[in-house]
Short mmCIF file of C-alpha atoms and ligand atoms in Angstrom, two decimals:
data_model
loop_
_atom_site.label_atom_id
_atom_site.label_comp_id
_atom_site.label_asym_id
_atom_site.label_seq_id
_atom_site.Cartn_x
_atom_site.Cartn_y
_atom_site.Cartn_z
CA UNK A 1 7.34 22.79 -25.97
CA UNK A 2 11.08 24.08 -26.54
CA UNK A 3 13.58 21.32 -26.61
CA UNK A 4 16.06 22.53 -23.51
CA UNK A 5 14.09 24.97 -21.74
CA UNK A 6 14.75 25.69 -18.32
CA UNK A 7 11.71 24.50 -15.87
CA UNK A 8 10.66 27.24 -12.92
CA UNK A 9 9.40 25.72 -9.82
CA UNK A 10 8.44 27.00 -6.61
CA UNK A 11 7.78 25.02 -3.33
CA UNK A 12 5.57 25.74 -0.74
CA UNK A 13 6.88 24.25 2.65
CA UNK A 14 10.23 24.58 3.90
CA UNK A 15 10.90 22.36 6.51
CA UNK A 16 12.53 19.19 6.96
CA UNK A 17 11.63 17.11 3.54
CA UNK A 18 11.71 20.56 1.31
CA UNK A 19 15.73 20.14 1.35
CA UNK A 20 15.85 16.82 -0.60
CA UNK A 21 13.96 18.69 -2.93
CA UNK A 22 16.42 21.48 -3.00
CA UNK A 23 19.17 19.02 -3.59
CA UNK A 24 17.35 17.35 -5.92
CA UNK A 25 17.25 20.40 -8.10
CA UNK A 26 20.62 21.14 -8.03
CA UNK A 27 21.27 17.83 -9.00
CA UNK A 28 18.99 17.93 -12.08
CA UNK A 29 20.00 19.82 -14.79
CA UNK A 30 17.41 22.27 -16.54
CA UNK A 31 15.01 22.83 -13.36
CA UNK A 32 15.56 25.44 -10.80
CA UNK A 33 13.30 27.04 -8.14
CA UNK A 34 12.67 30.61 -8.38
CA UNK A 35 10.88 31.10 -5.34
CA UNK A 36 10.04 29.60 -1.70
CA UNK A 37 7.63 30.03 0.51
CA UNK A 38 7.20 28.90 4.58
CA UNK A 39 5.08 30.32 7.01
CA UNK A 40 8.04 31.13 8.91
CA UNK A 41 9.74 33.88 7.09
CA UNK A 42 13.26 32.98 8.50
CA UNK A 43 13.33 29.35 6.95
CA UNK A 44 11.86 30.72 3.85
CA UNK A 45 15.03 33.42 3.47
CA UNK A 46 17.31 30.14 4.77
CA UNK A 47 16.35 27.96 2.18
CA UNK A 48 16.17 30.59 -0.58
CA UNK A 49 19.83 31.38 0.50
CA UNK A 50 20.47 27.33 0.66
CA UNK A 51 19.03 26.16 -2.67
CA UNK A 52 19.88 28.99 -5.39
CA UNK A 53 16.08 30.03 -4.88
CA UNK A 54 15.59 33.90 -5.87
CA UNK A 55 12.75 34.66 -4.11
CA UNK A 56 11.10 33.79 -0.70
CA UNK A 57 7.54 34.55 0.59
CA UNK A 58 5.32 33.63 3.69
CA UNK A 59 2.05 33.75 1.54
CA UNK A 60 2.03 30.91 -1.01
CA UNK A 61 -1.00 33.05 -2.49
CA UNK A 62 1.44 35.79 -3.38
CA UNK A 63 4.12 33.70 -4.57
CA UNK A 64 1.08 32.25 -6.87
CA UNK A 65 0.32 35.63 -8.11
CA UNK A 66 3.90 37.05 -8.65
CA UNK A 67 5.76 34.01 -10.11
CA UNK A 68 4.97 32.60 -13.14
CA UNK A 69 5.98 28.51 -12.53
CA UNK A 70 6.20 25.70 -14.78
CA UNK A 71 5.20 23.21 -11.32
CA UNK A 72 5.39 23.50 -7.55
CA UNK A 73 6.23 21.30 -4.84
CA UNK A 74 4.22 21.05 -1.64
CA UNK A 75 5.99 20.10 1.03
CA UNK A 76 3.23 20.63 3.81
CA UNK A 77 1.10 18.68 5.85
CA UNK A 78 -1.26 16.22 4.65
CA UNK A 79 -4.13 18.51 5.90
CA UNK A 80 -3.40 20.77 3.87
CA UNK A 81 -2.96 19.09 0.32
CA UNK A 82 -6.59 19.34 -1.14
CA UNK A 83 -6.67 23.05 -0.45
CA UNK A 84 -3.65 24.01 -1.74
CA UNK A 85 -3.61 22.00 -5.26
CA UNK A 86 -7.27 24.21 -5.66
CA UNK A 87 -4.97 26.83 -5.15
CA UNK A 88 -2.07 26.26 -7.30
CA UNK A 89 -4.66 24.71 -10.00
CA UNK A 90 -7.20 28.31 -9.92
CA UNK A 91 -3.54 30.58 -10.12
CA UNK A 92 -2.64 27.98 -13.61
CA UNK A 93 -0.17 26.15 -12.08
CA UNK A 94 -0.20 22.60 -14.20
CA UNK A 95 2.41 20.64 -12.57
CA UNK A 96 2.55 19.53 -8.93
CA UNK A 97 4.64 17.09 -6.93
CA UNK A 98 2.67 16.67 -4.01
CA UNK A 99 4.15 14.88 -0.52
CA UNK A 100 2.86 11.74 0.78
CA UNK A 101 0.15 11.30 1.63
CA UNK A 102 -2.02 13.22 -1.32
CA UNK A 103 -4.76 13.28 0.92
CA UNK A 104 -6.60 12.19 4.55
CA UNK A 105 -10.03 10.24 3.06
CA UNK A 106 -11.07 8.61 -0.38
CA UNK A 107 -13.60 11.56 -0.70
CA UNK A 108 -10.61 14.40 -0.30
CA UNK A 109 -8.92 12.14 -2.66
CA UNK A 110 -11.67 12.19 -5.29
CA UNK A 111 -11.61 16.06 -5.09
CA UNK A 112 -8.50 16.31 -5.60
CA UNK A 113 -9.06 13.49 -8.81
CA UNK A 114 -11.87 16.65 -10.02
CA UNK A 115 -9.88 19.30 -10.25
CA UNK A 116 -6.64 17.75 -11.83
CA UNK A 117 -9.39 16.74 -14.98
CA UNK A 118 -11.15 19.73 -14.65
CA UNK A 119 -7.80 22.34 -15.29
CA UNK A 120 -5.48 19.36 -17.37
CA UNK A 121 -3.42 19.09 -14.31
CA UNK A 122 -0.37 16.74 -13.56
CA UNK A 123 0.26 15.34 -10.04
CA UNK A 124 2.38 13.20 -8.72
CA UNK A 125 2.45 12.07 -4.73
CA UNK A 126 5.78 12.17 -3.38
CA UNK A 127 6.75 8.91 -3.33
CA UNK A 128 10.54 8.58 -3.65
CA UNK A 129 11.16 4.84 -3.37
CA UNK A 130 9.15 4.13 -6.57
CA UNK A 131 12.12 6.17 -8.05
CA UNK A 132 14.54 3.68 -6.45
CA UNK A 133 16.57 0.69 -8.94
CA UNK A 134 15.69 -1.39 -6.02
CA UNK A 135 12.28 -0.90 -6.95
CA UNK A 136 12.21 -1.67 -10.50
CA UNK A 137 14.69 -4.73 -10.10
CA UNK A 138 11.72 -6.45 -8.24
CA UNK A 139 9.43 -4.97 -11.18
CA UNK A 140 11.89 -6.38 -13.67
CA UNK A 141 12.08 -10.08 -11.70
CA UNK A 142 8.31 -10.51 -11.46
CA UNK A 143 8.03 -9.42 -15.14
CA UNK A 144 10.64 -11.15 -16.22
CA UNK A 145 7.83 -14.17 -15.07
CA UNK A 146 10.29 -17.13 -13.49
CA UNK A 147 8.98 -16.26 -10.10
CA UNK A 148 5.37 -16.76 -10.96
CA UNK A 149 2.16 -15.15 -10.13
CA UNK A 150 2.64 -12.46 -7.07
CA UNK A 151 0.79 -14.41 -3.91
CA UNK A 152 1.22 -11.97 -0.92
CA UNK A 153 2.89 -8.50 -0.29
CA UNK A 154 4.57 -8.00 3.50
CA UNK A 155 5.34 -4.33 3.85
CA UNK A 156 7.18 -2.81 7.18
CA UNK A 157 7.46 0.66 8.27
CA UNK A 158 8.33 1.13 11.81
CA UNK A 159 10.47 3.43 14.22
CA UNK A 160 9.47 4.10 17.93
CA UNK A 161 8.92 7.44 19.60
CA UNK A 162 8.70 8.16 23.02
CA UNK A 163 6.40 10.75 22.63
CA UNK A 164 7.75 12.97 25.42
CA UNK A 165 6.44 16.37 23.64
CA UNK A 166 3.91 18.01 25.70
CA UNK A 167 0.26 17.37 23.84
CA UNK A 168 -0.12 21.16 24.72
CA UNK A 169 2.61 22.54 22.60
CA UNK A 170 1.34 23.09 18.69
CA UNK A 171 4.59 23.70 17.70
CA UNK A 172 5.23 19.76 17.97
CA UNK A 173 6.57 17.60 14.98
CA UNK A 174 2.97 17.39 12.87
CA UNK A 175 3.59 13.94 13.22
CA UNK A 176 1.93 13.97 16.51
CA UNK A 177 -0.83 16.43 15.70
CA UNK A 178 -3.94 15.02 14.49
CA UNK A 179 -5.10 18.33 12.97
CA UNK A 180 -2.19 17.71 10.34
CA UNK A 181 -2.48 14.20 9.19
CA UNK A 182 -0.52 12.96 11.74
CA UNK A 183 0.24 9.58 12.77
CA UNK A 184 1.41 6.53 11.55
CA UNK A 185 -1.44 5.95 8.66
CA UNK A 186 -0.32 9.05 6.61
CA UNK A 187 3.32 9.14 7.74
CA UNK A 188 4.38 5.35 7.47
CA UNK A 189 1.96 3.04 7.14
CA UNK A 190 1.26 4.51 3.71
CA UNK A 191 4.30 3.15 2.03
CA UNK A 192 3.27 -0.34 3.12
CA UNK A 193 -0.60 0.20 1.42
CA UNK A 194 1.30 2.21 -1.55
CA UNK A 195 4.01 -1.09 -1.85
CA UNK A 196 1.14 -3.62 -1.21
CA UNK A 197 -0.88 -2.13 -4.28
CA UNK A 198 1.77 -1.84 -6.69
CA UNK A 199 3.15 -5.31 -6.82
CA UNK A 200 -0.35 -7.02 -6.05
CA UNK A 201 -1.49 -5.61 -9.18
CA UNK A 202 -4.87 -5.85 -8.39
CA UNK A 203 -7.76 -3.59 -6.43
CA UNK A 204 -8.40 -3.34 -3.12
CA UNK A 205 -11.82 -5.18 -2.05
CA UNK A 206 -12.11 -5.40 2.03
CA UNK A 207 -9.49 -4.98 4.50
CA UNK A 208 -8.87 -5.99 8.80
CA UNK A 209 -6.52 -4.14 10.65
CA UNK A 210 -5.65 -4.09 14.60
CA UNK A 211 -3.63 -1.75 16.38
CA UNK A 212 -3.23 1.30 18.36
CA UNK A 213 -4.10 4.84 19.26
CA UNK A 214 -1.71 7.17 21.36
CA UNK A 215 -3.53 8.67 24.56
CA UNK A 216 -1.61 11.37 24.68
CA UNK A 217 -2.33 12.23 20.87
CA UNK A 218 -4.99 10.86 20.01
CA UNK A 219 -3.78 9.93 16.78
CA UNK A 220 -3.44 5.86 15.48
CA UNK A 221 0.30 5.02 16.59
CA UNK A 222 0.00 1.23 15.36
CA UNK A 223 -1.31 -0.59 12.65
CA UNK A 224 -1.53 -3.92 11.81
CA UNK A 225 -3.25 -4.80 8.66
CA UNK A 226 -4.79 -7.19 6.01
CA UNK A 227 -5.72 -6.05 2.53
CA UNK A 228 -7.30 -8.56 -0.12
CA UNK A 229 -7.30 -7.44 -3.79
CA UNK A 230 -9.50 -8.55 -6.69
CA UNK A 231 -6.79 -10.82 -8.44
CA UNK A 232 -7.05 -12.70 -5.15
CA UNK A 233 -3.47 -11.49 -3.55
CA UNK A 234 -2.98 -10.48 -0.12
CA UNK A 235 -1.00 -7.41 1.15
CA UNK A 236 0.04 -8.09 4.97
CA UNK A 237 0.91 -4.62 6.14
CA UNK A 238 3.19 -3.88 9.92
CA UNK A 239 3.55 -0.37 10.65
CA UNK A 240 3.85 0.51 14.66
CA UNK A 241 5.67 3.88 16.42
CA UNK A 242 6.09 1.50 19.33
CA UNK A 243 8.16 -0.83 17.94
CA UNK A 244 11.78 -0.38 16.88
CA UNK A 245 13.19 1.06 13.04
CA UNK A 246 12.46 -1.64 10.72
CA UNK A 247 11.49 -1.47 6.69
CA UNK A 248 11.22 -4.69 4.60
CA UNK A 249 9.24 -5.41 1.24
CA UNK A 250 8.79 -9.06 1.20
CA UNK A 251 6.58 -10.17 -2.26
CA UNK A 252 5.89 -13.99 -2.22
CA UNK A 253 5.45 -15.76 -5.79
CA UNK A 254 4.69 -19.28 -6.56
CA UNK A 255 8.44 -20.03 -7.60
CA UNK A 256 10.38 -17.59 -5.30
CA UNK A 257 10.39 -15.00 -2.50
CA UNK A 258 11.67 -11.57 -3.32
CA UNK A 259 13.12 -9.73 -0.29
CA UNK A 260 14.49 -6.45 0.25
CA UNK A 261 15.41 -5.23 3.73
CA UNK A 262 15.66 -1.89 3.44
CA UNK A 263 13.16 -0.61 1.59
CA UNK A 264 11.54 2.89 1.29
CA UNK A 265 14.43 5.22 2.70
CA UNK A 266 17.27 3.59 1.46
CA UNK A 267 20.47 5.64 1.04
CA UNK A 268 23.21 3.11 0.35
CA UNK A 269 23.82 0.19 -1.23
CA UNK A 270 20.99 -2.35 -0.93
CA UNK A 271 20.84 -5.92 -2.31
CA UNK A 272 17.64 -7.86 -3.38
CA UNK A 273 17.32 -11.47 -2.70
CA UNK A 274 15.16 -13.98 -4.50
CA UNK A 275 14.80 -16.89 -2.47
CA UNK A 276 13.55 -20.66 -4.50
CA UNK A 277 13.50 -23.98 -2.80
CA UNK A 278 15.66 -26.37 -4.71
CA UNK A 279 14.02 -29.58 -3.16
CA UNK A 280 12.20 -29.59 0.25
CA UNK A 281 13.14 -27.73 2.98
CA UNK A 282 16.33 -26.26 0.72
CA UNK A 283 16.83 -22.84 0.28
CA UNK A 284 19.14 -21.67 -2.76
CA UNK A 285 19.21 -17.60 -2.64
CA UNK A 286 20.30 -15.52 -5.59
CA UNK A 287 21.55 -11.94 -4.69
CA UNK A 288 21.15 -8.88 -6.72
CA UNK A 289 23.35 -5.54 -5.44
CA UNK A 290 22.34 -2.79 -6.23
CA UNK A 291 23.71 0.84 -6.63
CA UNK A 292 23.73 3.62 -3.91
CA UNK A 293 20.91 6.18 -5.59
CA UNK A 294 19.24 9.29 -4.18
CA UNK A 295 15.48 8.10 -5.02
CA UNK A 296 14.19 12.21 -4.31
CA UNK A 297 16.90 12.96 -7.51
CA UNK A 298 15.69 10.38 -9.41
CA UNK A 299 11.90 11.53 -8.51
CA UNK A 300 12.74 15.12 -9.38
CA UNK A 301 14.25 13.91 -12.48
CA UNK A 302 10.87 11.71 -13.31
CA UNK A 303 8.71 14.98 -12.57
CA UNK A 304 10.90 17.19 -14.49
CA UNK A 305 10.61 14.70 -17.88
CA UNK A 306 6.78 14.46 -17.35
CA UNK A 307 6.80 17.96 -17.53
CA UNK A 308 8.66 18.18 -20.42
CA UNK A 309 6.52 15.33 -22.59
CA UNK A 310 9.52 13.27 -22.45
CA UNK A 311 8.79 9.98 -19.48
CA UNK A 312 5.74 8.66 -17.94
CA UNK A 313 4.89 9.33 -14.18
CA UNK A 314 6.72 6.21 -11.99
CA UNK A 315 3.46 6.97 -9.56
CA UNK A 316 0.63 7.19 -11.42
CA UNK A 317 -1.98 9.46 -10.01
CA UNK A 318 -5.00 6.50 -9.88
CA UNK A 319 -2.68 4.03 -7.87
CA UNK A 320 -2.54 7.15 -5.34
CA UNK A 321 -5.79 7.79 -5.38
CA UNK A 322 -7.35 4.06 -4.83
CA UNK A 323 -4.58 3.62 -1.97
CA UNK A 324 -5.91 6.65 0.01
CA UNK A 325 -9.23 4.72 0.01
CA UNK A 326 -7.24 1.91 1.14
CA UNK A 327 -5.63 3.88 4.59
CA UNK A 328 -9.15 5.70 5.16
CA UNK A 329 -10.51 1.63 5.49
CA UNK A 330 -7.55 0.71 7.54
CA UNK A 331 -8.47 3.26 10.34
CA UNK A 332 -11.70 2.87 10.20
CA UNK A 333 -11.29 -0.81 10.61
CA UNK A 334 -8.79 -0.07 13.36
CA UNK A 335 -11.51 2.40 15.43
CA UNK A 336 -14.80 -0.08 14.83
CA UNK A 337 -12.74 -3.16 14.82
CA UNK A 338 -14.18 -4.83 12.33
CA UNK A 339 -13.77 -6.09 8.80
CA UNK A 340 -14.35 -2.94 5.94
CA UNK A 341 -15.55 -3.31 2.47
CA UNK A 342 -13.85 -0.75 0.07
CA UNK A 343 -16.62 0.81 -2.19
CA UNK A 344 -14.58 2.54 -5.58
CA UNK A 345 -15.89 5.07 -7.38
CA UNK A 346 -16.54 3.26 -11.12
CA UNK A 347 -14.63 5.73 -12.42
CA UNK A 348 -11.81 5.09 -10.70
CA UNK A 349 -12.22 1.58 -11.16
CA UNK A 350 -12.33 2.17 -15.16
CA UNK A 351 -8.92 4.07 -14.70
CA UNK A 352 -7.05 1.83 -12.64
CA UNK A 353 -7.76 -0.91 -14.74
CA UNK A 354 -7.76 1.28 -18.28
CA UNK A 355 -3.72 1.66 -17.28
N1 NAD B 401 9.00 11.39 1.11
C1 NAD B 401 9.64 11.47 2.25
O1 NAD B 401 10.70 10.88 2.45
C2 NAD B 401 9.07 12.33 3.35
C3 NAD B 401 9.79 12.48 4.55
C4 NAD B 401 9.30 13.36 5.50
C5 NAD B 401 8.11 14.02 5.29
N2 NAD B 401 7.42 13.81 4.14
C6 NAD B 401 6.13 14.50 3.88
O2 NAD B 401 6.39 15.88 3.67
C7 NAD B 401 5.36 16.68 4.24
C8 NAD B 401 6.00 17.69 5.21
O3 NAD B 401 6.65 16.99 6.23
P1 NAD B 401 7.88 17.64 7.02
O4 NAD B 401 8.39 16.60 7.93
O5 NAD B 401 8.80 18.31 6.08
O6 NAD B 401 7.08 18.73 7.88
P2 NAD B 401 7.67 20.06 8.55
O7 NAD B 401 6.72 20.45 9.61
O8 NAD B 401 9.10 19.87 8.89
O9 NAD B 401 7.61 21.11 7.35
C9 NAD B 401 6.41 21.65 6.86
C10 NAD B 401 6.63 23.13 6.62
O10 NAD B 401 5.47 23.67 5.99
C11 NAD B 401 5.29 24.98 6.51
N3 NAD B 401 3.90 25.37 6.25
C12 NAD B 401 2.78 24.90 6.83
N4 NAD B 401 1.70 25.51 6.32
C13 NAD B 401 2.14 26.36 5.38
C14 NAD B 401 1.51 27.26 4.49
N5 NAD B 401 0.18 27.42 4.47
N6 NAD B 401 2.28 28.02 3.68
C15 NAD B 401 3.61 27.88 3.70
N7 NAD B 401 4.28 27.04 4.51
C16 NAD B 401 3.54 26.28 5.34
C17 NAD B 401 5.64 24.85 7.98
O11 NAD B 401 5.94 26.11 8.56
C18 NAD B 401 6.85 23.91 7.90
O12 NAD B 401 8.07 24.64 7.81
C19 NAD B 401 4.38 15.71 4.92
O13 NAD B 401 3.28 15.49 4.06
C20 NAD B 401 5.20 14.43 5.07
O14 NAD B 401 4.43 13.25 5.02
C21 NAD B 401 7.89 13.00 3.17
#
């Protein structure tokens, strides 16, 4: 590959997360977007106009045929993710920074596992807050080994909606359309099972979760949930559209307890605390601050070096792929209220633990 070449993207989906993307570009030097696409034809033209894009489209299959792209971004609904990386993978696309979440069940996710080995494909799920230093100042304490072993993950996602849309309008937020993906499994919750996997280290065996479905949508709206991992740690995961905005990433060691309060959208300044008892019942806390960053920057800039030979993915396809198992078993345990046993592929097994 040319040192300093200029990497062509497109992006299919132009509504509200497509413009951190757009920003993102223009904040990372050698990537651009030639071309847009949005089932609307109006937001297309807007963001094209926005974002320095040349061209906009309404068919993604035409902007597939026309364009010739070093990677796309698809910033659509989860519903829609399996079909559309076949799409991008049979036009030769080779890179693709896919939204959260990849995919709806383990078996979607498996596909979509098939065809990025079949055509030497490289995804990456959207997830921005690996990007964040936040993130990799807890990797760096727990590495670093003085808090000990990793016991328990607590992961939060929640914000509360009224749900006053009318169940009979489609045009509603896909949020609240089960057709899409939507509701709190693949919109929040999945940054808890995503957080809970990463620093457990370990793979998933059974999980228990309680919560909620929405009458008017039909969709789960709460979820409360237990997942227990080979290496014997627990991820505790609280994710509910009925209770009020809250994030936290709480990861329990045998020395200390690593805290940060904001965790997965996090815009400003944050600062990381590592709590240790000095003798019983004595809490000494150590503070770390750390700087404002724009994690969908720092994501774009990840994708861009991947592309270019030059970094490693920050989310790893496998750890994507095993988590989508992971939410599948949460609603199911949710709907038959009972206790459910995650069954792995082997050779997803063999990969997870190969990295
Ligand atoms: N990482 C994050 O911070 C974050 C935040 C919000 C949303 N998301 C993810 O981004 C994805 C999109 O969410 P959103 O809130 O932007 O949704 P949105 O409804 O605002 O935008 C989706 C856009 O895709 C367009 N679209 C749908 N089907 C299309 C097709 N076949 N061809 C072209 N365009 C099509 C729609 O017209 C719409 O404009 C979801 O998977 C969501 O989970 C991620």
């Amino acid at each position: 590959m040319q040192d300093n070449y200029q990497i062509v993207l497109g992006i299919v989906g132009c509504g509200d997360i497509s413009n951190v993307h757009g920003n993102a570009v223009l904040k990372t030097g050698g990537v651009r977007f030639a071309a847009c696409c949005d089932l609307n034809g109006e937001r297309a033209k807007k963001w094209a106009e926005t974002y320095a894009c040349e061209r906009c489209y309404t068919d993604y299959m035409e902007m597939l045929r026309n364009e010739k792209l070093h990677g796309i971004v698809l910033a659509t609904w989860p519903n829609q993710h399996v079909e559309q990386i076949r799409n991008c993978a049979e036009a030769g696309i080779k890179n693709i920074l896919c939204q959260k979440s990849l995919a709806l069940t383990g078996a979607e996710a498996m596909e979509i596992k098939k065809i990025v080995d079949e055509y030497g494909i490289y995804l990456m799920e959207g997830f921005m807050y690996r990007h964040h230093p936040a993130i990799s100042k807890l990797e760096r304490l727990i590495a670093a080994g003085d808090t000990g072993p990793v016991d328990n993950v607590r992961a939060v996602f929640s914000d509360y909606d009224a749900e006053t849309e009318s169940a009979e309008d489609l045009s509603r937020n896909w949020r609240q359309r089960k057709e899409c993906g939507g509701g709190i499994p693949y919109d929040f919750a999945c940054y808890a099972v995503n957080a809970c996997g990463h620093f457990s280290g370990g793979l998933p065996v059974r999980v228990y979760a309680s919560g909620g479905v929405s009458e008017k949508y039909d969709i789960v709206n709460r979820l409360y949930g237990h997942i227990e991992y080979d290496n014997g740690c627990v991820g505790i995961i609280e994710s509910s559209k009925k209770s009020s905005f809250s994030q936290e990433l709480q990861i329990s060691c045998a020395h200390s307890i690593l805290n940060l309060p904001l965790s997965w959208t996090v815009y400003e300044e944050v600062t990381v605390t590592e709590t240790r008892r000095s003798e019983w019942a004595k809490l000494h806390h150590n503070t770390y601050g750390i700087e404002k960053n724009d994690a969908y920057t720092s994501e774009m800039q990840n994708f861009a070096g991947v592309i270019r030979g030059e970094e490693s993915p920050q989310m790893p396809l496998h750890e994507t792929i095993v988590n989508i198992f992971v939410i599948e078993a949460l609603v199911k345990s949710i709907y038959e209220k009972k206790i459910i046993d995650i069954e792995l592929p082997a050779e997803l097994k063999k990969a997870f633990k190969a990295k």
